[in-house]
């Protein structure tokens, strides 16, 4: 069994409560940090750990923390990104539901490192039942002296609040999230300035994913160097993977970065293989925004080595033959799944979620949805396949935020790897158009 | 309901709204807008009329337009009346792979409504939504704050029956704010 740093105690009865969580060693990172470390020493440990942001982009967390403007007179904020809306991703929900105190603990230790006196957890509005779980955990932390004034008798004080959104994927993008937290529409901001300089209320702000903040707890407990020993190369530590689709055991799994993709899919410890004794067709390895890979490319890299569950190995081969670890939303499709249909659900999603600020994204995502809709409904044209690729190209790199790329990449990769399926869909439709014409003349 | 009844929060809801506002720094009360709109939607029959939006604007001392533009942006806010139970079925990839189409078709059939419509008795409104973070327990639907997962048509039948017998508004927001 792989090492568990986050989910070690998840099956402990009552672990949602402060009492049991504390008995299992909870809040040790807060005690250690506040009583024996300077804030910058906490940041230093996170740097040494090699931890990379678990929200999708994989940016080194320690480095992000050092960018925070510490010379400014303004208050600093830590905002936890619990918006989790990337299709195929449900690990943050799992973590918050079962281990709410792990997130609260991580927020306290991280806020201390950053010098934040007020921190927020921005959670997608649909997770309202988790808001209650978190509120309760926070209440318990206050009651036990881990939040509020003079935590553990030190001169560090922190207030922590949960803030629900109201249904908008784009609010997972960090600057849209900050707009939303300020009570506005979730329109991403132009960068620079980056949140580290001017974020929430134009104050220096760090935005980190739920899992990133939770990982700070074991990092402080065991030390950054120990943490960095787990994993391969620049992919250190453990990662939560949300596994869904046509597998025997959908669910959230904590893996040591570096296990082979094949093991992840077929081992009983994880996905348990493809359901109904069917064959594997394709995998979306890191949430809806990353390129889709067919079965033959998901197991081996361009160099012919076994592909591993790491940032680098999944990306090997670039967009020609590789993909990305992304948010760890691992969607598996069996031989019966239609790639055209699946892509249609993604494109409809991005069109629905575009904030509308940039025309390439607003209009382009609409076109993608429309073309895919007619392909699946039987009104497509032969030219539609190339049109899809061309629309995707015209979105990519021309927008304020990366949602444009997120909408374009799945399209480009699906057509590249499964072109025949798209052409067949178009031909089927042409045939039926001919048939329709024939029928009409009879 | 009387036409000219003044729109205002109950005493409890008003107290909750005040507590929410206190969570943001001096002068940044607008941050409380989204949580308070959730509260308002729960208070006023599951949707936000222009009057309700104006009321929320006055509570936060902001312009009504600042409320309207937010309400129209976020998919959880309803600017039209909805049935007592708002049924929201996820239809994104993982749910679709595990049969959400069949679930939607079944509910449409059973309630004799299309997506976006409300049943004749005012009990159910059916909506399709995008990924709700339950992809590992797909297919799924949300009703109020509750997630119903690993759905089958039998499970959906049971659920609809239960909701119908309960005959009360599925409450989204029971106790969003705890005291400390
Ligand atoms: C369209 C879009 C949606 C995003 N959604 C999320 C999300 O739901 N959760 C998340 O943590 N990060 C999301 N991100 C990434 C954030 O912008 C940001 O990089 C992240 O919160 C940083 O945290 P990390 O460094 O800990 O990963 C999204 C980015 C984009 C462009
Ligand atoms: S790329 Fe799309 S989602 Fe991002 S800012 Fe532009 S319109 Fe909005
Ligand atoms: S795809 Fe339906 S919950 Fe994620």
XYZ file of C-alpha atoms and ligand atoms in Angstrom:
665
model
C 0.000 0.000 0.000
C 1.192 3.465 -0.844
C 1.948 6.020 1.822
C -1.027 8.056 2.999
C -0.272 11.548 4.198
C -3.690 13.123 3.807
C -6.193 10.309 4.063
C -4.384 8.215 6.679
C -7.169 8.520 9.264
C -10.138 8.870 6.954
C -11.779 5.651 8.129
C -11.440 6.489 11.811
C -14.962 6.727 13.293
C -15.711 10.310 14.352
C -12.675 11.802 12.606
C -14.921 14.693 11.527
C -14.940 15.865 15.154
C -12.242 17.916 16.808
C -11.864 15.427 19.631
C -11.068 12.379 17.501
C -9.026 14.373 14.999
C -6.930 15.783 17.831
C -6.441 12.336 19.385
C -5.073 11.137 16.073
C -2.390 13.798 16.202
C -4.397 16.609 14.616
C -3.274 20.239 14.968
C 0.316 19.190 15.656
C 1.470 21.317 12.703
C -0.135 24.392 14.262
C 1.600 23.756 17.590
C 4.922 23.144 15.911
C 4.724 26.158 13.610
C 3.377 28.703 16.060
C 5.533 27.660 18.999
C 8.837 26.763 17.416
C 9.053 28.252 13.936
C 9.148 31.714 12.425
C 6.642 32.304 9.604
C 9.429 32.336 7.009
C 10.691 29.010 8.297
C 7.290 27.497 7.579
C 7.466 28.863 4.031
C 10.982 27.468 3.727
C 9.759 23.952 4.619
C 7.025 24.207 2.008
C 9.639 25.275 -0.534
C 11.880 22.327 0.349
C 8.976 19.914 0.054
C 8.656 20.647 -3.653
C 4.864 20.792 -3.211
C 3.110 21.936 -6.369
C -0.350 23.482 -6.446
C -3.010 20.781 -6.531
C -5.670 22.993 -8.160
C -4.566 22.190 -11.681
C -1.648 24.332 -12.789
C 0.977 22.653 -10.573
C 2.792 25.870 -9.693
C 5.348 25.430 -6.848
C 3.558 26.469 -3.664
C 6.589 27.654 -1.701
C 7.594 29.948 -4.545
C 4.088 31.371 -4.775
C 4.232 32.143 -1.065
C 7.494 34.044 -1.407
C 5.897 36.288 -4.057
C 3.434 37.618 -1.485
C 4.127 41.311 -0.972
C 5.344 41.438 2.616
C 6.424 45.067 2.514
C 2.931 46.385 1.949
C 1.196 48.025 4.919
C -2.081 46.457 3.857
C -3.516 43.322 5.449
C -2.605 40.036 3.732
C -5.070 37.312 2.915
C -4.998 33.592 2.372
C -7.954 32.372 0.328
C -8.613 28.684 -0.073
C -9.952 27.689 -3.460
C -12.696 25.140 -2.772
C -14.640 25.967 -5.920
C -13.914 22.529 -7.382
C -15.946 22.532 -10.582
C -13.627 20.961 -13.120
C -15.608 18.029 -14.563
C -14.227 14.761 -13.244
C -12.853 16.303 -10.048
C -14.343 15.582 -6.629
C -11.347 15.106 -4.331
C -11.676 18.423 -2.473
C -15.257 17.621 -1.616
C -14.174 14.215 -0.303
C -11.414 15.712 1.788
C -13.586 18.477 3.245
C -16.495 16.165 3.947
C -14.476 13.540 5.791
C -11.509 15.479 7.144
C -12.737 19.050 7.670
C -10.197 19.638 10.418
C -7.325 18.801 8.091
C -8.277 21.780 5.942
C -8.838 24.018 8.975
C -5.456 22.989 10.372
C -3.762 23.635 7.040
C -5.417 27.061 6.838
C -4.100 28.048 10.266
C -0.536 26.873 9.640
C -0.458 28.437 6.158
C -2.041 31.710 7.304
C 0.631 31.936 10.006
C 3.361 31.482 7.398
C 1.866 34.229 5.254
C 1.036 36.614 8.070
C -2.677 36.614 7.265
C -5.001 37.713 10.056
C -8.199 36.883 8.191
C -8.623 33.979 5.804
C -11.484 32.704 3.698
C -12.477 29.361 2.262
C -14.344 30.067 -0.988
C -16.466 26.987 -1.656
C -18.773 26.320 -4.590
C -22.372 27.027 -3.576
C -23.600 23.573 -4.515
C -21.467 22.128 -1.696
C -23.766 23.717 0.898
C -23.888 20.627 3.082
C -20.112 20.842 3.320
C -20.341 24.481 4.336
C -22.103 23.218 7.444
C -19.430 20.602 8.105
C -16.687 23.210 7.774
C -18.550 25.753 9.894
C -18.815 23.189 12.647
C -15.124 22.294 12.440
C -14.173 25.976 12.550
C -16.443 26.528 15.537
C -14.681 23.672 17.347
C -11.274 25.074 16.466
C -12.272 28.426 17.960
C -13.607 26.733 21.091
C -10.307 24.905 21.539
C -8.089 27.929 21.110
C -6.786 27.126 17.620
C -8.559 30.087 16.027
C -9.379 33.571 17.248
C -7.258 35.807 19.459
C -3.812 34.687 20.641
C -3.826 31.150 19.321
C -2.286 28.723 21.849
C -1.240 31.679 23.957
C 1.041 33.093 21.235
C 0.589 36.565 19.839
C -0.747 35.187 16.544
C -4.469 35.735 15.922
C -6.561 34.505 13.010
C -10.181 34.597 11.913
C -11.336 31.995 9.398
C -14.580 32.131 7.424
C -16.351 29.994 4.849
C -17.811 31.823 1.864
C -20.137 30.064 -0.600
C -20.266 30.847 -4.314
C -23.399 30.314 -6.371
C -22.712 28.102 -9.364
C -20.018 29.302 -11.769
C -17.042 27.189 -12.846
C -15.116 30.314 -13.761
C -14.964 31.304 -10.092
C -12.355 28.562 -9.702
C -9.979 30.785 -11.694
C -8.243 32.673 -8.924
C -8.922 36.251 -9.986
C -12.562 35.476 -10.828
C -12.787 33.893 -7.395
C -11.555 37.106 -5.793
C -14.079 39.172 -7.755
C -16.790 36.802 -6.611
C -15.606 37.005 -3.017
C -15.935 40.781 -3.305
C -19.602 40.305 -4.220
C -19.323 40.737 -7.979
C -19.737 38.729 -11.169
C -16.965 36.199 -11.610
C -15.075 37.953 -14.392
C -11.356 37.098 -14.384
C -9.047 40.068 -13.958
C -6.278 41.061 -16.306
C -2.895 40.105 -14.878
C -0.622 41.703 -13.777
C -1.081 42.739 -11.068
C -1.033 39.240 -9.644
C -2.983 38.476 -6.470
C 0.301 38.282 -4.532
C 0.557 42.063 -5.021
C -3.090 43.114 -5.383
C -5.626 40.389 -4.686
C -8.619 40.481 -2.358
C -9.638 44.125 -1.745
C -6.462 45.016 -3.653
C -4.410 43.580 -0.784
C -1.614 41.001 -1.078
C -3.307 37.602 -1.366
C -2.401 33.959 -1.832
C -4.987 31.646 -3.397
C -4.396 27.925 -2.913
C -6.383 24.789 -3.590
C -7.913 22.743 -0.745
C -5.548 19.822 -1.258
C -2.501 22.113 -1.444
C -3.376 23.645 1.912
C -4.078 20.251 3.452
C -0.662 19.015 2.268
C 1.039 21.748 4.297
C 0.039 19.813 7.447
C 2.138 16.679 6.794
C 4.913 18.834 5.325
C 5.306 20.734 8.594
C 4.887 17.570 10.635
C 7.504 15.454 8.862
C 9.591 18.242 7.334
C 9.914 19.369 3.741
C 12.886 17.111 3.007
C 11.044 13.964 4.111
C 8.037 14.946 2.009
C 10.240 15.497 -1.018
C 11.549 11.933 -0.745
C 8.142 10.670 -1.844
C 7.492 10.805 -5.558
C 9.640 11.135 -8.659
C 11.705 14.163 -9.669
C 9.718 17.378 -9.487
C 6.519 15.495 -8.702
C 6.890 15.142 -4.952
C 4.532 13.830 -2.323
C 1.133 12.276 -2.626
C -1.793 13.342 -4.783
C -5.500 12.798 -4.555
C -6.933 11.376 -7.747
C -10.664 11.472 -8.469
C -11.427 8.390 -10.549
C -14.717 8.131 -12.444
C -16.343 6.706 -15.543
C -16.233 3.139 -16.746
C -14.189 1.566 -13.961
C -15.033 -0.976 -11.303
C -14.172 1.240 -8.355
C -14.818 4.928 -8.873
C -13.662 7.064 -5.962
C -10.927 9.251 -4.517
C -7.496 7.673 -4.134
C -4.376 9.056 -2.531
C -1.430 7.902 -4.599
C 2.299 8.398 -4.240
C 3.212 10.407 -7.302
C 5.122 8.103 -9.590
C 3.023 4.937 -9.707
C 2.453 3.623 -13.243
C -0.797 4.692 -14.920
C -1.446 1.055 -15.734
C -1.272 0.111 -12.064
C -3.629 2.935 -11.183
C -6.254 1.749 -13.645
C -5.993 -1.999 -13.144
C -4.863 -2.563 -9.568
C -7.538 -3.452 -7.028
C -6.097 -0.887 -4.685
C -7.273 1.827 -7.074
C -9.708 1.772 -10.029
C -9.957 -2.020 -10.114
C -9.986 -2.262 -13.907
C -12.580 -1.523 -16.575
C -16.170 -2.365 -15.695
C -18.232 -5.108 -17.322
C -15.078 -6.843 -18.577
C -14.843 -4.348 -21.369
C -11.763 -2.884 -22.961
C -10.250 0.509 -22.255
C -10.766 3.072 -24.988
C -9.612 6.443 -23.699
C -8.675 8.401 -20.602
C -9.023 12.032 -19.637
C -6.305 12.067 -16.991
C -6.539 15.451 -15.309
C -10.050 16.879 -15.511
C -12.038 18.005 -18.553
C -9.507 20.663 -19.567
C -6.623 18.341 -20.453
C -6.066 16.492 -23.742
C -7.773 13.103 -24.036
C -5.506 10.101 -24.707
C -6.397 6.811 -26.382
C -5.555 3.555 -24.584
C -2.334 2.931 -26.508
C -0.866 6.303 -25.526
C -1.907 6.388 -21.906
C 0.355 3.535 -20.797
C 3.604 4.453 -22.549
C 5.471 7.673 -23.115
C 6.925 8.825 -26.426
C 10.208 7.240 -25.375
C 8.475 3.898 -24.935
C 8.754 3.915 -21.135
C 5.851 3.114 -18.850
C 3.849 6.277 -18.248
C 3.738 7.308 -14.611
C 1.284 9.326 -12.599
C 3.497 12.431 -12.398
C 3.283 15.932 -13.829
C 6.197 15.235 -16.180
C 5.407 11.722 -17.352
C 1.783 12.463 -18.190
C 2.917 15.514 -20.145
C 5.623 13.602 -21.993
C 5.307 13.959 -25.740
C 3.654 17.364 -25.420
C 0.220 17.655 -26.941
C 1.154 15.264 -29.756
C 1.135 12.167 -27.574
C 0.871 13.447 -24.007
C -1.581 15.102 -21.651
C -1.471 16.696 -18.159
C -1.987 15.719 -14.536
C -4.160 18.811 -14.090
C -6.539 18.559 -11.151
C -6.263 14.769 -11.033
C -9.772 14.240 -12.411
C -9.269 10.842 -14.008
C -12.140 9.920 -16.347
C -12.046 6.475 -17.945
C -13.991 5.456 -21.051
C -14.631 1.913 -22.204
C -14.856 0.679 -25.795
C -18.544 1.557 -26.061
C -18.125 5.259 -25.253
C -18.594 7.747 -28.075
C -15.789 10.298 -28.168
C -17.993 12.691 -30.125
C -20.736 12.541 -27.491
C -18.267 12.890 -24.654
C -16.641 15.897 -26.254
C -20.062 17.395 -26.760
C -20.684 17.281 -22.986
C -17.378 19.095 -22.413
C -17.984 21.744 -25.043
C -21.482 22.410 -23.785
C -19.933 22.771 -20.342
C -17.366 25.376 -21.449
C -19.924 27.337 -23.402
C -22.192 27.401 -20.379
C -19.332 28.451 -18.106
C -17.644 31.102 -20.270
C -17.928 34.399 -18.428
C -18.398 36.178 -21.734
C -15.713 38.861 -21.398
C -13.604 37.812 -24.409
C -15.248 37.260 -27.766
C -13.047 34.326 -28.872
C -14.122 32.393 -25.787
C -17.740 33.569 -25.644
C -18.406 32.989 -29.344
C -15.944 30.160 -29.935
C -17.258 27.920 -27.167
C -20.741 28.469 -28.571
C -19.567 27.365 -31.998
C -17.883 24.283 -30.606
C -21.058 23.265 -28.836
C -23.169 23.954 -31.895
C -20.959 21.984 -34.298
C -20.707 19.026 -31.941
C -24.419 19.144 -31.372
C -25.154 18.854 -35.049
C -22.553 16.116 -35.469
C -24.199 13.992 -32.822
C -27.726 14.793 -33.952
C -27.114 13.876 -37.554
C -27.048 17.255 -39.280
C -23.292 17.552 -39.613
C -21.141 18.190 -42.634
C -17.830 16.728 -43.713
C -16.152 20.121 -43.212
C -17.280 20.206 -39.595
C -14.357 18.113 -38.400
C -11.793 20.647 -39.585
C -14.029 23.484 -38.560
C -13.920 22.204 -34.987
C -10.128 22.280 -35.012
C -10.052 25.716 -36.564
C -12.490 27.198 -34.021
C -10.462 25.671 -31.183
C -7.261 27.190 -32.616
C -8.898 30.578 -32.789
C -9.760 30.534 -29.101
C -6.419 29.289 -27.837
C -4.048 31.992 -26.628
C -6.442 34.829 -27.408
C -8.256 35.231 -24.126
C -7.940 36.878 -20.707
C -7.972 33.654 -18.725
C -7.083 30.020 -19.463
C -10.703 28.886 -19.778
C -10.241 29.477 -23.479
C -7.432 26.912 -23.632
C -9.390 24.580 -21.365
C -12.177 24.582 -23.940
C -9.850 24.254 -26.924
C -7.447 21.510 -25.851
C -9.979 18.713 -25.393
C -11.312 19.419 -28.889
C -7.941 19.487 -30.609
C -6.822 16.263 -28.913
C -10.076 14.372 -29.452
C -10.050 15.138 -33.168
C -6.354 14.320 -33.441
C -6.607 10.926 -31.777
C -10.113 9.931 -32.850
C -10.491 11.676 -36.181
C -12.133 8.646 -37.755
C -14.934 8.743 -35.256
C -15.676 12.368 -36.064
C -15.569 11.696 -39.786
C -17.890 8.762 -39.377
C -20.289 10.924 -37.412
C -20.203 13.496 -40.205
C -20.608 10.818 -42.894
C -23.441 9.143 -41.060
C -25.147 12.425 -41.094
C -24.449 13.067 -44.747
C -25.845 9.681 -45.557
C -28.934 10.405 -43.590
C -29.254 13.743 -45.374
C -29.190 11.878 -48.684
C -31.677 9.403 -47.342
C -33.849 12.244 -46.188
C -33.738 13.773 -49.656
C -34.624 10.419 -51.164
C -37.472 9.984 -48.802
C -38.730 13.426 -49.675
C -38.810 12.664 -53.388
C -40.748 9.432 -52.932
C -50.283 35.982 -0.426
C -51.240 39.609 -0.169
C -49.923 41.711 -3.014
C -48.610 44.596 -1.014
C -46.985 42.629 1.765
C -43.673 44.274 2.428
C -40.650 42.210 1.457
C -38.411 41.749 4.426
C -36.424 39.037 6.170
C -37.752 37.252 9.227
C -36.061 38.247 12.474
C -33.877 35.106 12.374
C -32.873 35.628 8.764
C -32.049 39.253 9.466
C -29.845 38.200 12.371
C -28.070 35.704 10.103
C -27.599 38.374 7.439
C -26.015 40.683 10.004
C -23.649 37.923 11.080
C -22.658 37.262 7.491
C -21.942 40.949 6.929
C -19.704 41.040 10.004
C -17.367 38.524 8.372
C -15.926 41.066 5.969
C -13.767 44.094 6.716
C -15.198 47.528 7.378
C -16.531 48.982 4.150
C -16.471 45.652 2.282
C -20.010 44.548 3.118
C -20.730 43.939 -0.548
C -18.773 40.707 -0.088
C -21.797 39.390 1.793
C -23.968 39.661 -1.321
C -23.822 36.068 -2.560
C -24.347 34.408 0.835
C -27.221 36.802 1.546
C -28.822 36.088 -1.822
C -28.771 32.389 -0.898
C -30.484 33.320 2.329
C -33.039 35.434 0.459
C -33.765 32.660 -2.008
C -34.482 30.325 0.887
C -36.652 32.906 2.612
C -38.699 33.869 -0.421
C -39.915 30.641 -2.042
C -36.795 29.599 -3.874
C -36.437 32.525 -6.248
C -35.384 36.145 -6.373
C -37.959 38.654 -7.593
C -37.030 42.248 -8.433
C -38.533 43.303 -5.090
C -36.387 40.808 -3.217
C -33.289 41.944 -5.082
C -34.081 45.573 -4.240
C -34.503 44.620 -0.613
C -31.103 42.885 -0.571
C -29.558 45.976 -2.197
C -30.982 48.160 0.565
C -29.672 45.802 3.252
C -26.153 46.082 1.876
C -26.447 49.757 0.921
C -25.556 49.032 -2.702
C -27.323 49.871 -5.963
C -30.006 47.457 -7.201
C -28.076 46.974 -10.462
C -25.170 45.546 -8.457
C -27.532 42.849 -7.237
C -29.186 42.185 -10.617
C -25.876 41.687 -12.398
C -24.797 39.132 -9.825
C -28.098 37.258 -9.815
C -28.018 36.854 -13.592
C -24.408 35.624 -13.565
C -24.657 32.701 -11.163
C -26.577 29.590 -12.128
C -27.852 28.840 -8.626
C -29.931 32.004 -8.474
C -33.415 31.710 -9.928
C -34.948 34.882 -11.273
C -38.221 33.073 -12.020
C -40.472 31.048 -9.702
C -39.590 27.374 -9.301
C -41.442 24.344 -7.940
C -41.178 23.280 -4.339
C -38.474 20.814 -5.275
C -35.885 21.922 -7.741
C -34.436 18.758 -9.271
C -31.033 19.365 -10.809
C -29.584 16.470 -12.774
C -25.912 16.502 -13.711
C -25.291 15.718 -17.365
C -21.537 16.259 -17.763
C -19.109 13.592 -18.940
C -18.787 11.219 -15.969
C -22.525 11.278 -15.288
C -23.290 10.901 -18.971
C -20.905 7.903 -19.165
C -22.871 6.262 -16.364
C -26.338 6.921 -17.753
C -27.561 10.433 -16.880
C -29.484 10.606 -20.178
C -31.682 7.789 -18.997
C -32.258 9.507 -15.654
C -33.301 12.764 -17.310
C -35.588 10.948 -19.761
C -37.194 9.036 -16.908
C -37.900 12.137 -14.839
C -39.297 13.985 -17.861
C -41.593 11.089 -18.524
C -42.631 10.555 -14.954
C -43.410 14.215 -14.247
C -44.611 14.910 -17.758
C -42.433 17.996 -18.098
C -39.494 19.120 -20.168
C -36.205 20.336 -18.826
C -36.739 23.847 -17.481
C -40.428 23.291 -16.734
C -42.437 22.935 -13.546
C -44.953 20.160 -12.975
C -48.630 21.134 -13.092
C -49.005 20.760 -9.322
C -46.154 23.195 -8.718
C -44.229 20.483 -6.936
C -41.216 19.849 -9.185
C -38.991 21.884 -11.470
C -36.514 19.945 -13.585
C -33.149 21.409 -14.498
C -30.034 19.910 -16.045
C -26.759 21.174 -14.633
C -23.037 20.754 -15.207
C -20.675 18.692 -13.046
C -21.499 18.913 -9.342
C -18.425 17.114 -8.043
C -20.040 13.705 -7.652
C -18.491 12.112 -10.691
C -17.367 9.063 -8.684
C -20.944 8.375 -7.612
C -22.533 9.123 -10.966
C -25.204 9.533 -12.114
C -26.439 12.065 -9.596
C -28.899 14.842 -8.928
C -29.173 17.613 -6.387
C -32.358 18.702 -4.640
C -32.047 21.527 -2.154
C -28.764 21.002 -0.339
C -28.961 17.225 -0.732
C -26.986 15.145 -3.195
C -28.586 11.927 -4.450
C -25.976 9.677 -5.969
C -25.467 6.354 -7.758
C -28.927 6.859 -9.229
C -31.048 4.226 -10.931
C -34.568 4.777 -12.256
C -35.886 2.857 -9.226
C -34.027 5.167 -6.867
C -35.396 8.185 -8.695
C -38.952 6.842 -8.336
C -38.462 6.386 -4.607
C -37.002 9.849 -4.246
C -39.796 11.588 -6.152
C -42.361 9.734 -4.051
C -40.647 10.774 -0.856
C -40.372 14.388 -1.908
C -43.997 14.465 -3.000
C -45.194 13.113 0.333
C -43.051 15.494 2.287
C -44.648 18.244 0.252
C -42.376 20.955 1.538
C -39.931 23.245 -0.119
C -36.554 21.602 -0.402
C -34.508 23.893 1.734
C -31.148 24.860 0.455
C -29.877 26.721 3.413
C -30.656 25.457 6.863
C -27.890 26.821 9.023
C -25.184 28.322 6.958
C -23.735 30.324 9.774
C -22.770 28.967 13.149
C -22.121 31.098 16.202
C -18.782 31.131 17.790
C -11.213 28.118 -15.625
C -10.414 27.753 -14.429
C -10.993 27.050 -13.387
C -10.271 26.713 -12.256
N -10.895 26.022 -11.257
C -10.200 25.725 -10.143
C -10.839 25.049 -9.061
O -12.023 24.720 -9.121
N -10.115 24.780 -7.957
C -8.797 25.143 -7.856
O -8.191 24.899 -6.827
N -8.169 25.776 -8.860
C -8.837 26.084 -9.987
N -8.205 26.764 -10.993
C -6.793 27.178 -10.784
C -6.717 28.495 -10.016
O -6.775 29.576 -10.915
C -5.440 28.631 -9.219
O -4.383 28.382 -10.065
C -5.364 27.700 -8.051
O -6.433 27.897 -7.169
C -4.084 27.922 -7.322
O -3.980 27.010 -6.258
P -2.826 25.935 -6.219
O -1.556 26.636 -6.581
O -2.843 25.490 -4.811
O -3.197 24.886 -7.170
C -8.916 27.089 -12.154
C -8.322 27.786 -13.206
C -9.049 28.109 -14.323
C -8.388 28.848 -15.414
S -11.406 33.247 -21.530
Fe -13.610 32.963 -21.352
S -13.960 32.645 -19.176
Fe -11.882 33.515 -19.366
S -12.179 35.732 -19.146
Fe -12.329 35.294 -21.338
S -14.550 34.967 -21.705
Fe -14.199 34.828 -19.502
S -19.938 14.754 -14.111
Fe -21.751 14.663 -12.935
S -21.044 15.146 -10.958
Fe -19.233 15.354 -12.171
